Short mmCIF file of C-alpha atoms (C1' of nucleotides) in Angstrom, two decimals:
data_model
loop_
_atom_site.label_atom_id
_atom_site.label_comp_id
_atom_site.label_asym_id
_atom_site.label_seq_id
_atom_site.Cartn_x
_atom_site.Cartn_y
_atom_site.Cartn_z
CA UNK A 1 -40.99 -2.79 106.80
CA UNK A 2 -39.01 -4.01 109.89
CA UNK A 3 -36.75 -7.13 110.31
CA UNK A 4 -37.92 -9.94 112.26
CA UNK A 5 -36.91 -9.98 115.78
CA UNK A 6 -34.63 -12.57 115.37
CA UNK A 7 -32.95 -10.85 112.51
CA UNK A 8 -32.66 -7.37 114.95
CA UNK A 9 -29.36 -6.70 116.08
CA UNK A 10 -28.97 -5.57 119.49
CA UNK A 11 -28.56 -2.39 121.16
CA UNK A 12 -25.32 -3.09 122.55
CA UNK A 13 -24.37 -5.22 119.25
CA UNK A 14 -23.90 -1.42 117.81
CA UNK A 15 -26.05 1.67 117.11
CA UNK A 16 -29.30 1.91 115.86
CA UNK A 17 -30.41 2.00 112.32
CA UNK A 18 -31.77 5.71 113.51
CA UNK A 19 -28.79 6.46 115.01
CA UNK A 20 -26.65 5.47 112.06
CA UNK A 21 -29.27 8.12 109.55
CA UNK A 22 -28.77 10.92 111.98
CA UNK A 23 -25.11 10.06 111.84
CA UNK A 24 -24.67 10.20 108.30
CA UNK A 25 -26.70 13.27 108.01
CA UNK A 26 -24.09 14.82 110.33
CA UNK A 27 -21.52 13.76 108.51
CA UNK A 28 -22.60 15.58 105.16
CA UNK A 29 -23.31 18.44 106.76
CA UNK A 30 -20.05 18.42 108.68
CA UNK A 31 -18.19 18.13 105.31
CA UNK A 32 -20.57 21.21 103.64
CA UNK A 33 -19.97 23.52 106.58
CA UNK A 34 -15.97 22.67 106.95
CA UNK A 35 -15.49 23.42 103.74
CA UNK A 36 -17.75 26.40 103.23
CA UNK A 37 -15.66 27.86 106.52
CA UNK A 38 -13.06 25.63 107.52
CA UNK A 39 -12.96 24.00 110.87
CA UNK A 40 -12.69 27.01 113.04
CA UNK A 41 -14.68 29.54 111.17
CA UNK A 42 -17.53 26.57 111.27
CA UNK A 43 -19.81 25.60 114.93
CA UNK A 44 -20.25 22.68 116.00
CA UNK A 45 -24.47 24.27 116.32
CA UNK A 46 -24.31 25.31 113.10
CA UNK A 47 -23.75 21.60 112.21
CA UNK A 48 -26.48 20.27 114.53
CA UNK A 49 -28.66 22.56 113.04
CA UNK A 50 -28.61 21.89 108.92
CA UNK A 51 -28.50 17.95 110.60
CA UNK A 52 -32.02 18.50 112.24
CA UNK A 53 -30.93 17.84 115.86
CA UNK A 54 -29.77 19.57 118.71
CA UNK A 55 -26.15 20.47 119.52
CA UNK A 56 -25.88 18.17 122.26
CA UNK A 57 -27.45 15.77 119.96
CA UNK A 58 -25.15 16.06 117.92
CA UNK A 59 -22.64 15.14 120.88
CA UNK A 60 -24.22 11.96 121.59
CA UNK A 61 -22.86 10.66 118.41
CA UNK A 62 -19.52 12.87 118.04
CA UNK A 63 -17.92 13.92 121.59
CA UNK A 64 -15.71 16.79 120.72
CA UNK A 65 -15.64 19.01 117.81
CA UNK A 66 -12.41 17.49 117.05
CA UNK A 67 -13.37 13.91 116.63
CA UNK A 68 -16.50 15.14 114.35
CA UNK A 69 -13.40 16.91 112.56
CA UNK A 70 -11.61 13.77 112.07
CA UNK A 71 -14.87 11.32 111.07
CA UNK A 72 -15.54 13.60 108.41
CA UNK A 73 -12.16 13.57 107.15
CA UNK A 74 -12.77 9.80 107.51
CA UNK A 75 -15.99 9.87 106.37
CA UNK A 76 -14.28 11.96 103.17
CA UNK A 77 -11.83 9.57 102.30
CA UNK A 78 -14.35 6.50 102.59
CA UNK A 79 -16.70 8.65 99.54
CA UNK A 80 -13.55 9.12 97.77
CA UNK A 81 -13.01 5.64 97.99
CA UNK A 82 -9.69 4.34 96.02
CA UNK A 83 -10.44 6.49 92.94
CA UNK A 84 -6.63 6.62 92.40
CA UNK A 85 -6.43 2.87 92.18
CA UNK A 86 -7.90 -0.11 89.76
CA UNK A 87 -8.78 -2.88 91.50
CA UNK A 88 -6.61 -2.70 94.59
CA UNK A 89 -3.86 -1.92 92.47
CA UNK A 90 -2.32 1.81 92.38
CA UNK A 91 -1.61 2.52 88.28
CA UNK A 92 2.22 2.95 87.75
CA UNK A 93 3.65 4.96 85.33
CA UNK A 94 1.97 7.49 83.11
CA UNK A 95 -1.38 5.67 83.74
CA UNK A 96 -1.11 7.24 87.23
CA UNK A 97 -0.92 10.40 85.69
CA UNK A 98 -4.42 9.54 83.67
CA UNK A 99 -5.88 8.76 87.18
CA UNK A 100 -5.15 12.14 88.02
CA UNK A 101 -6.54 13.90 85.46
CA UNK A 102 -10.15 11.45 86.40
CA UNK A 103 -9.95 12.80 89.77
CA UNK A 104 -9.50 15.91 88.73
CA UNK A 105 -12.36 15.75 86.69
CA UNK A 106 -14.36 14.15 89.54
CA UNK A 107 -13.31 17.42 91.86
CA UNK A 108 -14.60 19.33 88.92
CA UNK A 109 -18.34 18.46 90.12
CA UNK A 110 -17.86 18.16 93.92
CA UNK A 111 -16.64 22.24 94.93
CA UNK A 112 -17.36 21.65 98.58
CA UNK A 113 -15.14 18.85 98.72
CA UNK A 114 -12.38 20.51 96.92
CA UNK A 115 -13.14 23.48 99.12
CA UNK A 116 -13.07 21.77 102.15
CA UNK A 117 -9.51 19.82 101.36
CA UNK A 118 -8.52 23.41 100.35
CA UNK A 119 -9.57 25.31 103.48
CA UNK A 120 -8.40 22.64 105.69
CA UNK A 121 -5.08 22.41 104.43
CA UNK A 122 -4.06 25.58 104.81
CA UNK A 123 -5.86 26.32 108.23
CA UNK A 124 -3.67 22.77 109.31
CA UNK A 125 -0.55 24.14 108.42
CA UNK A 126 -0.20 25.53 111.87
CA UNK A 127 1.24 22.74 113.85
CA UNK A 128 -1.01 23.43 116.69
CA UNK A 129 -4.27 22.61 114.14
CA UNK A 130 -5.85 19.35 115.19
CA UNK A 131 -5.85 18.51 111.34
CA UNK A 132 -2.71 18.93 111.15
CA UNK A 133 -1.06 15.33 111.26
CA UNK A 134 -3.94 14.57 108.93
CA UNK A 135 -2.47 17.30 106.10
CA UNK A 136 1.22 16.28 106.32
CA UNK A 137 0.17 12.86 105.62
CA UNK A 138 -2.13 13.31 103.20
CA UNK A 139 0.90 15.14 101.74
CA UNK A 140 3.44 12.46 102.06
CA UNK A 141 1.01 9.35 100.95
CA UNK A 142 0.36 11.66 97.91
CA UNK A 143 4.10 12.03 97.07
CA UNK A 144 4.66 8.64 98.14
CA UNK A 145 2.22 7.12 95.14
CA UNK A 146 2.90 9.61 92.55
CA UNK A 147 7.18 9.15 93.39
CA UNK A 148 6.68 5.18 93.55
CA UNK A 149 4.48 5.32 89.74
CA UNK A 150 7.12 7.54 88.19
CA UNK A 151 10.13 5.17 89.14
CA UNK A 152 8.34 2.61 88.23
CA UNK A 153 7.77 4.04 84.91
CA UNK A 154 11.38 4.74 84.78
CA UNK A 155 11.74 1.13 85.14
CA UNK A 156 9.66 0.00 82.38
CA UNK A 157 11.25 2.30 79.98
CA UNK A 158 8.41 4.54 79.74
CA UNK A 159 10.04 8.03 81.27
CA UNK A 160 13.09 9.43 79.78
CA UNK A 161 15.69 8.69 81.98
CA UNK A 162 17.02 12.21 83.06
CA UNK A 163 13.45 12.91 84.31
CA UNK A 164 13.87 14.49 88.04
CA UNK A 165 11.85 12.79 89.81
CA UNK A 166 11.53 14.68 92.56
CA UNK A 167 11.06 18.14 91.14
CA UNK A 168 8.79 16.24 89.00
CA UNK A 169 5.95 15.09 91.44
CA UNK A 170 6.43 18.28 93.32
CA UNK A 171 5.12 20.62 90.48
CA UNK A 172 2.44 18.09 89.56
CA UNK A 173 0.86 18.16 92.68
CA UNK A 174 1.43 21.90 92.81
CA UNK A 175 -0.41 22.00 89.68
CA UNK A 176 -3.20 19.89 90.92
CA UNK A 177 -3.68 22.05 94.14
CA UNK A 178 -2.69 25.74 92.41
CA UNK A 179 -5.98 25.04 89.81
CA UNK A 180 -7.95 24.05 92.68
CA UNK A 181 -6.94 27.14 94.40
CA UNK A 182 -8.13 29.11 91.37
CA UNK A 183 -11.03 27.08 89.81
CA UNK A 184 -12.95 28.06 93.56
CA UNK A 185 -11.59 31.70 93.33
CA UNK A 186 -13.15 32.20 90.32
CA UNK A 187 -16.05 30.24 91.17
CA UNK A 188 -15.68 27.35 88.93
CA UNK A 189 -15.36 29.31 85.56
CA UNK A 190 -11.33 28.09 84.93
CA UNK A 191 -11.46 25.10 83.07
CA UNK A 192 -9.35 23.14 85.47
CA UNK A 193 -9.87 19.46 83.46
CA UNK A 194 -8.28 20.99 80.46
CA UNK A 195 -5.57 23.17 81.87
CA UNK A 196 -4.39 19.74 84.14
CA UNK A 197 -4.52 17.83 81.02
CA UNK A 198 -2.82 20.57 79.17
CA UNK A 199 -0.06 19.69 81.47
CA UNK A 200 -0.45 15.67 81.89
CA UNK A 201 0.06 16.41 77.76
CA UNK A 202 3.19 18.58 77.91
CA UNK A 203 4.77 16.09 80.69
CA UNK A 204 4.24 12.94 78.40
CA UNK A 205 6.12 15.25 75.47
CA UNK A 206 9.02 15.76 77.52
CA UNK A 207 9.50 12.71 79.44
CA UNK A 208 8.12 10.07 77.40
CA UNK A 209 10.37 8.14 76.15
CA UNK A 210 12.61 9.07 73.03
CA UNK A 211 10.90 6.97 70.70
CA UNK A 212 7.51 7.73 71.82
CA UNK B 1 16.48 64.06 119.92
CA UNK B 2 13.33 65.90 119.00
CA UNK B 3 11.86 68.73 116.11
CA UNK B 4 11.84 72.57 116.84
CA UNK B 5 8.94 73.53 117.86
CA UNK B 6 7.77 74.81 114.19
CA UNK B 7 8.60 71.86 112.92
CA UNK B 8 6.17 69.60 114.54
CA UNK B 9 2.80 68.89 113.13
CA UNK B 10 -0.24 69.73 115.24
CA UNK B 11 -2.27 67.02 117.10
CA UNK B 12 -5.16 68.62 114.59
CA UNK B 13 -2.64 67.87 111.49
CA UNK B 14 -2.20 64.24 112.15
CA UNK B 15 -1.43 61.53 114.45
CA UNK B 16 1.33 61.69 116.70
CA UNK B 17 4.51 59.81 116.16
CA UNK B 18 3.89 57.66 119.32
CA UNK B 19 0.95 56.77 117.29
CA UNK B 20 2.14 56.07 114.25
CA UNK B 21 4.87 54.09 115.78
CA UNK B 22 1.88 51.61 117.90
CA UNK B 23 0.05 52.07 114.92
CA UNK B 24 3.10 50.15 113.15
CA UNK B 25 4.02 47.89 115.98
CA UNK B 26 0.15 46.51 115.27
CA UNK B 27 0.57 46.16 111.66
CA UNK B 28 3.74 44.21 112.09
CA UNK B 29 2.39 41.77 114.88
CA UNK B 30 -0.88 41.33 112.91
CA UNK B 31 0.59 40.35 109.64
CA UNK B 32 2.97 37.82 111.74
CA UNK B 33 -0.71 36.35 113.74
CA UNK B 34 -2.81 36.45 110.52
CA UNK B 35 -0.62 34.62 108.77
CA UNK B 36 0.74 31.86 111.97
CA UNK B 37 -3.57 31.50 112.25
CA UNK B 38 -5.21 32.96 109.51
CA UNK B 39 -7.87 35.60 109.95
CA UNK B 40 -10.34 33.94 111.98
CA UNK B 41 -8.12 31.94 114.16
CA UNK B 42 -6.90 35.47 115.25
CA UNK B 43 -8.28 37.09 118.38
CA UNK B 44 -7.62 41.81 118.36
CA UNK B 45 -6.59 40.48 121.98
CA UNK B 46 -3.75 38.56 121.02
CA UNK B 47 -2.44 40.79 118.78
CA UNK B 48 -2.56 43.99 121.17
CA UNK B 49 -0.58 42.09 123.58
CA UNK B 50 1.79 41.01 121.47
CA UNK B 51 1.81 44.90 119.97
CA UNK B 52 2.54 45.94 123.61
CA UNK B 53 -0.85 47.82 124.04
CA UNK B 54 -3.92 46.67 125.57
CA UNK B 55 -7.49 45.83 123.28
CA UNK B 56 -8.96 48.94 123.73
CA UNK B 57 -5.74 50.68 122.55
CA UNK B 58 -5.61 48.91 119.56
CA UNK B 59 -9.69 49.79 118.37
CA UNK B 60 -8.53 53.48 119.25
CA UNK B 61 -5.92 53.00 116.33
CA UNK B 62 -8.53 50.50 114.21
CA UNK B 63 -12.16 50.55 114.65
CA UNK B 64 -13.36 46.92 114.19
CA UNK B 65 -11.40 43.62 113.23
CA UNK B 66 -11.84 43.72 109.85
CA UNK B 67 -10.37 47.33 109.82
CA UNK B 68 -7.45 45.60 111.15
CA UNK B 69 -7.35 43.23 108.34
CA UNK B 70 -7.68 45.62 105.23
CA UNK B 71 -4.98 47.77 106.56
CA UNK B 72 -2.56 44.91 107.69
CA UNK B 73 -2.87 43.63 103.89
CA UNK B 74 -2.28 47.54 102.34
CA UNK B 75 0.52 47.14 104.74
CA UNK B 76 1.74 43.60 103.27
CA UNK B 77 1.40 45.17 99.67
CA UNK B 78 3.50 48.32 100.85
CA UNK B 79 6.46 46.82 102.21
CA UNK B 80 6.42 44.36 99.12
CA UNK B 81 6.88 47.43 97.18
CA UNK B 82 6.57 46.65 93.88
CA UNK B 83 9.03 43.75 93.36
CA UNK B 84 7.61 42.63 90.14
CA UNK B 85 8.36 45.82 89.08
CA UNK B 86 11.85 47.34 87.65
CA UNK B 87 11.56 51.10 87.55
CA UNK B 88 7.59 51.17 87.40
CA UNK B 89 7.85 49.62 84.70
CA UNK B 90 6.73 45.51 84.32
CA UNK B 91 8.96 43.22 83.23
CA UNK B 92 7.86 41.66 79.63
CA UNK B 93 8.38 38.13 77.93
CA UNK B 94 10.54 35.79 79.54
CA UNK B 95 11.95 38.65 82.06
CA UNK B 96 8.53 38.00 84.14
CA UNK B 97 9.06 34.93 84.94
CA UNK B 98 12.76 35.64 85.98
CA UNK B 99 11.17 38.42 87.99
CA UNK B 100 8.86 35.48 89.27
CA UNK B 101 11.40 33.37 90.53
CA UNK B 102 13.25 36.06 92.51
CA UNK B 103 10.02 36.78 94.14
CA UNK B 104 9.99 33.03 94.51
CA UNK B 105 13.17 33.58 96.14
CA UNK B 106 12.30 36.34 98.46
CA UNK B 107 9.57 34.45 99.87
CA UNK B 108 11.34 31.54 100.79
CA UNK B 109 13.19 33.84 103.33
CA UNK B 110 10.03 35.02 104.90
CA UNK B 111 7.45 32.39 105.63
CA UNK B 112 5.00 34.38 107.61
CA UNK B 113 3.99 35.90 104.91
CA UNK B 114 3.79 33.31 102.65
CA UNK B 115 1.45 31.78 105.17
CA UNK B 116 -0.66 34.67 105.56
CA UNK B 117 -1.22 35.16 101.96
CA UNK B 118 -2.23 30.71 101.49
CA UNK B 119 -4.40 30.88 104.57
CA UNK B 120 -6.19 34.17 103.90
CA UNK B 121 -6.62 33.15 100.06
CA UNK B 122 -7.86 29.57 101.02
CA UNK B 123 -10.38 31.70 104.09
CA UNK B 124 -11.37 34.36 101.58
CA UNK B 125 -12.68 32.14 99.16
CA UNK B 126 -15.76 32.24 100.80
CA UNK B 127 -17.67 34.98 99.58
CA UNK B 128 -18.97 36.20 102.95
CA UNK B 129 -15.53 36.52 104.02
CA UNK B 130 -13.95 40.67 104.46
CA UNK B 131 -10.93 39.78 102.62
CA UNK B 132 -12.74 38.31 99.54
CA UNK B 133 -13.14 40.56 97.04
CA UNK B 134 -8.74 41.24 98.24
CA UNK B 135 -8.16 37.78 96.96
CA UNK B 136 -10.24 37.85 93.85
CA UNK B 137 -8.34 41.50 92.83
CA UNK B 138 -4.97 40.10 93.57
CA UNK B 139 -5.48 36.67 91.59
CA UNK B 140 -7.24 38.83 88.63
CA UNK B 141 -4.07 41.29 89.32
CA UNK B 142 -1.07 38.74 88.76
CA UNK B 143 -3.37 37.30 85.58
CA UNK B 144 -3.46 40.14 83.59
CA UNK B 145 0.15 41.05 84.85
CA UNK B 146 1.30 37.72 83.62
CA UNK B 147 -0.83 37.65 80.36
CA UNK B 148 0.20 40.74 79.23
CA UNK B 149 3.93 39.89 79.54
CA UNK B 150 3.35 36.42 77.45
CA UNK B 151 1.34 38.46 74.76
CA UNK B 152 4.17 41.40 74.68
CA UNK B 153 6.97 38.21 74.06
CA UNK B 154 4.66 36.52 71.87
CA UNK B 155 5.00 39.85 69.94
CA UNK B 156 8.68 40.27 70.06
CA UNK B 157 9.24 36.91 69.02
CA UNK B 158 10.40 35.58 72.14
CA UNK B 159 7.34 32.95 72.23
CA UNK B 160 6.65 30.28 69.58
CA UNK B 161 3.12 31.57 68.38
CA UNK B 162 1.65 28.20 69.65
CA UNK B 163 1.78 28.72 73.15
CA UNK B 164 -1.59 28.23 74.86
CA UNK B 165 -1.48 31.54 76.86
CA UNK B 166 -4.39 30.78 78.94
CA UNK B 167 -3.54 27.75 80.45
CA UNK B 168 0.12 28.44 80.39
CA UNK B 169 -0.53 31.51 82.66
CA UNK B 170 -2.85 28.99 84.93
CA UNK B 171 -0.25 26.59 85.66
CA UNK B 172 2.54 29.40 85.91
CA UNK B 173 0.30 30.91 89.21
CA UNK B 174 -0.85 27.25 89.90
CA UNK B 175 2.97 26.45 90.09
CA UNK B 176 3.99 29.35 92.11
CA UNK B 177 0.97 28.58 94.88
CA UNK B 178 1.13 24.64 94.78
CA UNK B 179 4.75 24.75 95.71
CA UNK B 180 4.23 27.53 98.54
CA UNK B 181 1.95 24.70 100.30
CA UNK B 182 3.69 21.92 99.59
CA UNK B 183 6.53 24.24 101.33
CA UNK B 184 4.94 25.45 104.04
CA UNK B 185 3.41 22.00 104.90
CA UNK B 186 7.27 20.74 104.91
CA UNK B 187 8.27 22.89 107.02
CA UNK B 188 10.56 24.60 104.65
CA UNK B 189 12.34 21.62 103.84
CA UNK B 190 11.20 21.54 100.54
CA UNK B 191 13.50 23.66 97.70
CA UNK B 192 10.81 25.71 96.61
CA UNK B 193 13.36 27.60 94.87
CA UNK B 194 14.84 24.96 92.95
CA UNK B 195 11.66 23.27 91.69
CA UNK B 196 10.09 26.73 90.13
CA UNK B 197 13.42 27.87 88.80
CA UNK B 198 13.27 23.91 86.90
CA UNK B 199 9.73 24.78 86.12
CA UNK B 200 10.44 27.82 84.51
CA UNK B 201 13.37 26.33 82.87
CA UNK B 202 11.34 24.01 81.27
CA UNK B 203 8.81 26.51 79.70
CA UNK B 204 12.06 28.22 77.98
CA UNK B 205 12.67 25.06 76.09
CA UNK B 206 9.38 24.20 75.51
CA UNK B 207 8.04 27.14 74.51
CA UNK B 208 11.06 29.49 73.41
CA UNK B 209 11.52 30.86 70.23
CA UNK B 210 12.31 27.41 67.76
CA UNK B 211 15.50 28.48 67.16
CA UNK B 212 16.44 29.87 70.39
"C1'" DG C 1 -30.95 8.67 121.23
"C1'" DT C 2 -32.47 13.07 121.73
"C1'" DC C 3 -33.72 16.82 124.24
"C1'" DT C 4 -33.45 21.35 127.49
"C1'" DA C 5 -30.71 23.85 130.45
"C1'" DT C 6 -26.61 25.64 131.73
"C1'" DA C 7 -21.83 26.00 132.97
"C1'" DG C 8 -17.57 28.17 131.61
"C1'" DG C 9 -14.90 30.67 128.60
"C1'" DA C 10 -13.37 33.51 124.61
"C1'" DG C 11 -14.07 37.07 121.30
"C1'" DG C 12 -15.58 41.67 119.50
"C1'" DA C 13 -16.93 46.03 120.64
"C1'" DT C 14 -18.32 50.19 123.71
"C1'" DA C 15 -18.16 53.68 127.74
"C1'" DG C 16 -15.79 56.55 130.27
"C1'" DA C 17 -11.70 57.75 133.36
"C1'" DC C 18 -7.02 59.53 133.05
"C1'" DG D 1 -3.64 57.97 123.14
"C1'" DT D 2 -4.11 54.57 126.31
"C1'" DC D 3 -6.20 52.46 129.91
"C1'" DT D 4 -9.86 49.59 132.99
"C1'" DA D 5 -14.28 47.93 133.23
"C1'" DT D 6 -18.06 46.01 131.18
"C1'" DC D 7 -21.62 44.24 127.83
"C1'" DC D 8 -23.13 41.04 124.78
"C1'" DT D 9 -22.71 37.40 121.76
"C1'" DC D 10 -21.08 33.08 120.32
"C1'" DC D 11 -18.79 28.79 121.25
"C1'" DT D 12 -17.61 24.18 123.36
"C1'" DA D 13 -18.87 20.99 126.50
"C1'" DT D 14 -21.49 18.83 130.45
"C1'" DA D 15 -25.59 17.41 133.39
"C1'" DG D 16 -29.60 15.32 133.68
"C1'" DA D 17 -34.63 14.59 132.22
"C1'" DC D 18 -37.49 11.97 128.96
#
DNA sequence: GTCTATAGGAGGATAGAC
DNA sequence: GTCTATCCTCCTATAGAC
């Protein structure tokens, strides 16, 4: 089955539909092997290998080690897609906490990813790591969305209003990455869906509102 | 200043003391280097120089790399001492999780290692890695530690009997490790301090005896 | 777009002098 | 106990043929 010629976009319109595949199979195996090792305990070889080309192959489509490091990142959050929000639209309030416990539950049957945002994060905390920008963002846009749903759950009444904020979305996203941390130590036997829920449960007690 | 003859042990007995004291320089500047760039991301080379010695000198004192490792994290566990101990003896109920926050405390005054113990843990999770099984007996370590003190309040009343043990001991570690990221990756701006002291805090009231 | 070949360097470990 | 010298392996990246 091929396109007719007219239909065929050009070589220097953008890559081939062979080069794309071989691209994409990088990719995967870029986000396997990062996370199995992290970035510096994985080679670029290794990649080019599980890929089924050659490391300068592999080159052709990625230059550097570091700009394969930052397409799969990239490549990472494109998969992810906007899990955390409906329609465009980031949930506010304690529905944003209810997105987090689906992602969580999403994490719960992807361990490489998990392992690779895991591995990555704490390799990038050195300053010198070429991930490292990437981390501290992904940090801040996490607070960011989870600070901006809670005060805007504040405003709709539905969070009590002595609720600190701040200390608030600090522990929950400590308690989002501490589970990760030791659902992949014990190799996926903690039940990290129900202990995050556990706590999405105890949070609503507390800081609903007085009513609820 | 120097021992009487008599005194000093033969080169048959033991190591000398200018070897014990390199052999300590190299512990030192390897917990610091493990920690700035994890285990991998740390050449023997760099830390000899850094130890004052050259490569060679430092295999005389430790055989291979990972020889190196194991005794720079016996080393770590030394100097901690046993903090989360009072007289040999383990806190109990509520009292270990006061003794968590001042280790919570103590940490935030030495970020090196901090950072050696999140990027070896998030390293070591693969299984092929020499510190694994380490991680995996220090996370199974601070579990039962932590269990048993719930259990032992639960008994003396210092619990309400509904308390999810389990999961409350998962989020307690979760807590303690989510926040030392979120710390590091802030550069220490981040009140570590103040967010598991409120955390803990919280777990009083919640789950404190009803009419404590 | 993919390959082989290779440059250029870093890391771990060993041999042997002092 | 510490050193210099060296080996060997692995890694990133480049050059150039097909």
């Amino acid at each position: 089955m091929s396109f007719p010629r007219r239909y065929r976009r050009t070589v220097t319109d953008r890559a081939s539909a062979a080069g794309d595949q071989a691209r994409a199979r990088v990719l995967e195996v870029a986000l396997d092997l990062f996370a199995a090792a992290g970035y510096r305990g994985t080679s670029i070889a290794q990649v080019a290998e599980l890929a089924g080309l050659s490391q300068s192959g592999l080159l052709h489509h990625f230059p550097s080690k570091v700009a394969l490091l930052v397409a799969a990142l990239d490549h990472r959050d494109e998969i992810d897609g906007r899990l955390l929000e409906v329609d465009s639209q980031p949930p506010l309030g304690w529905a944003a906490f209810d997105a987090l416990i689906a992602l969580v539950r999403r994490n719960s049957q992807r361990p490489n990813q998990v392992r690779l945002f895991v591995t990555l994060s704490a390799e990038a905390i050195d300053p010198a790591h070429p991930a490292h920008d990437w981390v501290q963002q992904h940090y801040a846009g996490v607070y960011a969305w989870l600070t901006a749903a809670v005060e805007h759950g504040l405003d709709a009444g539905e969070f009590r209003s002595e609720v600190p904020v701040e200390r608030f979305v600090h522990l929950t996203i400590a308690a989002l990455d501490g589970l990760q941390i030791q659902w992949l130590v014990s190799g996926g036997e903690l039940d990290m869906v129900g202990d995050f829920g556990a706590y999405v449960a105890a949070q609503k007690t507390r800081w609903g509102p007085v009513g609820g």
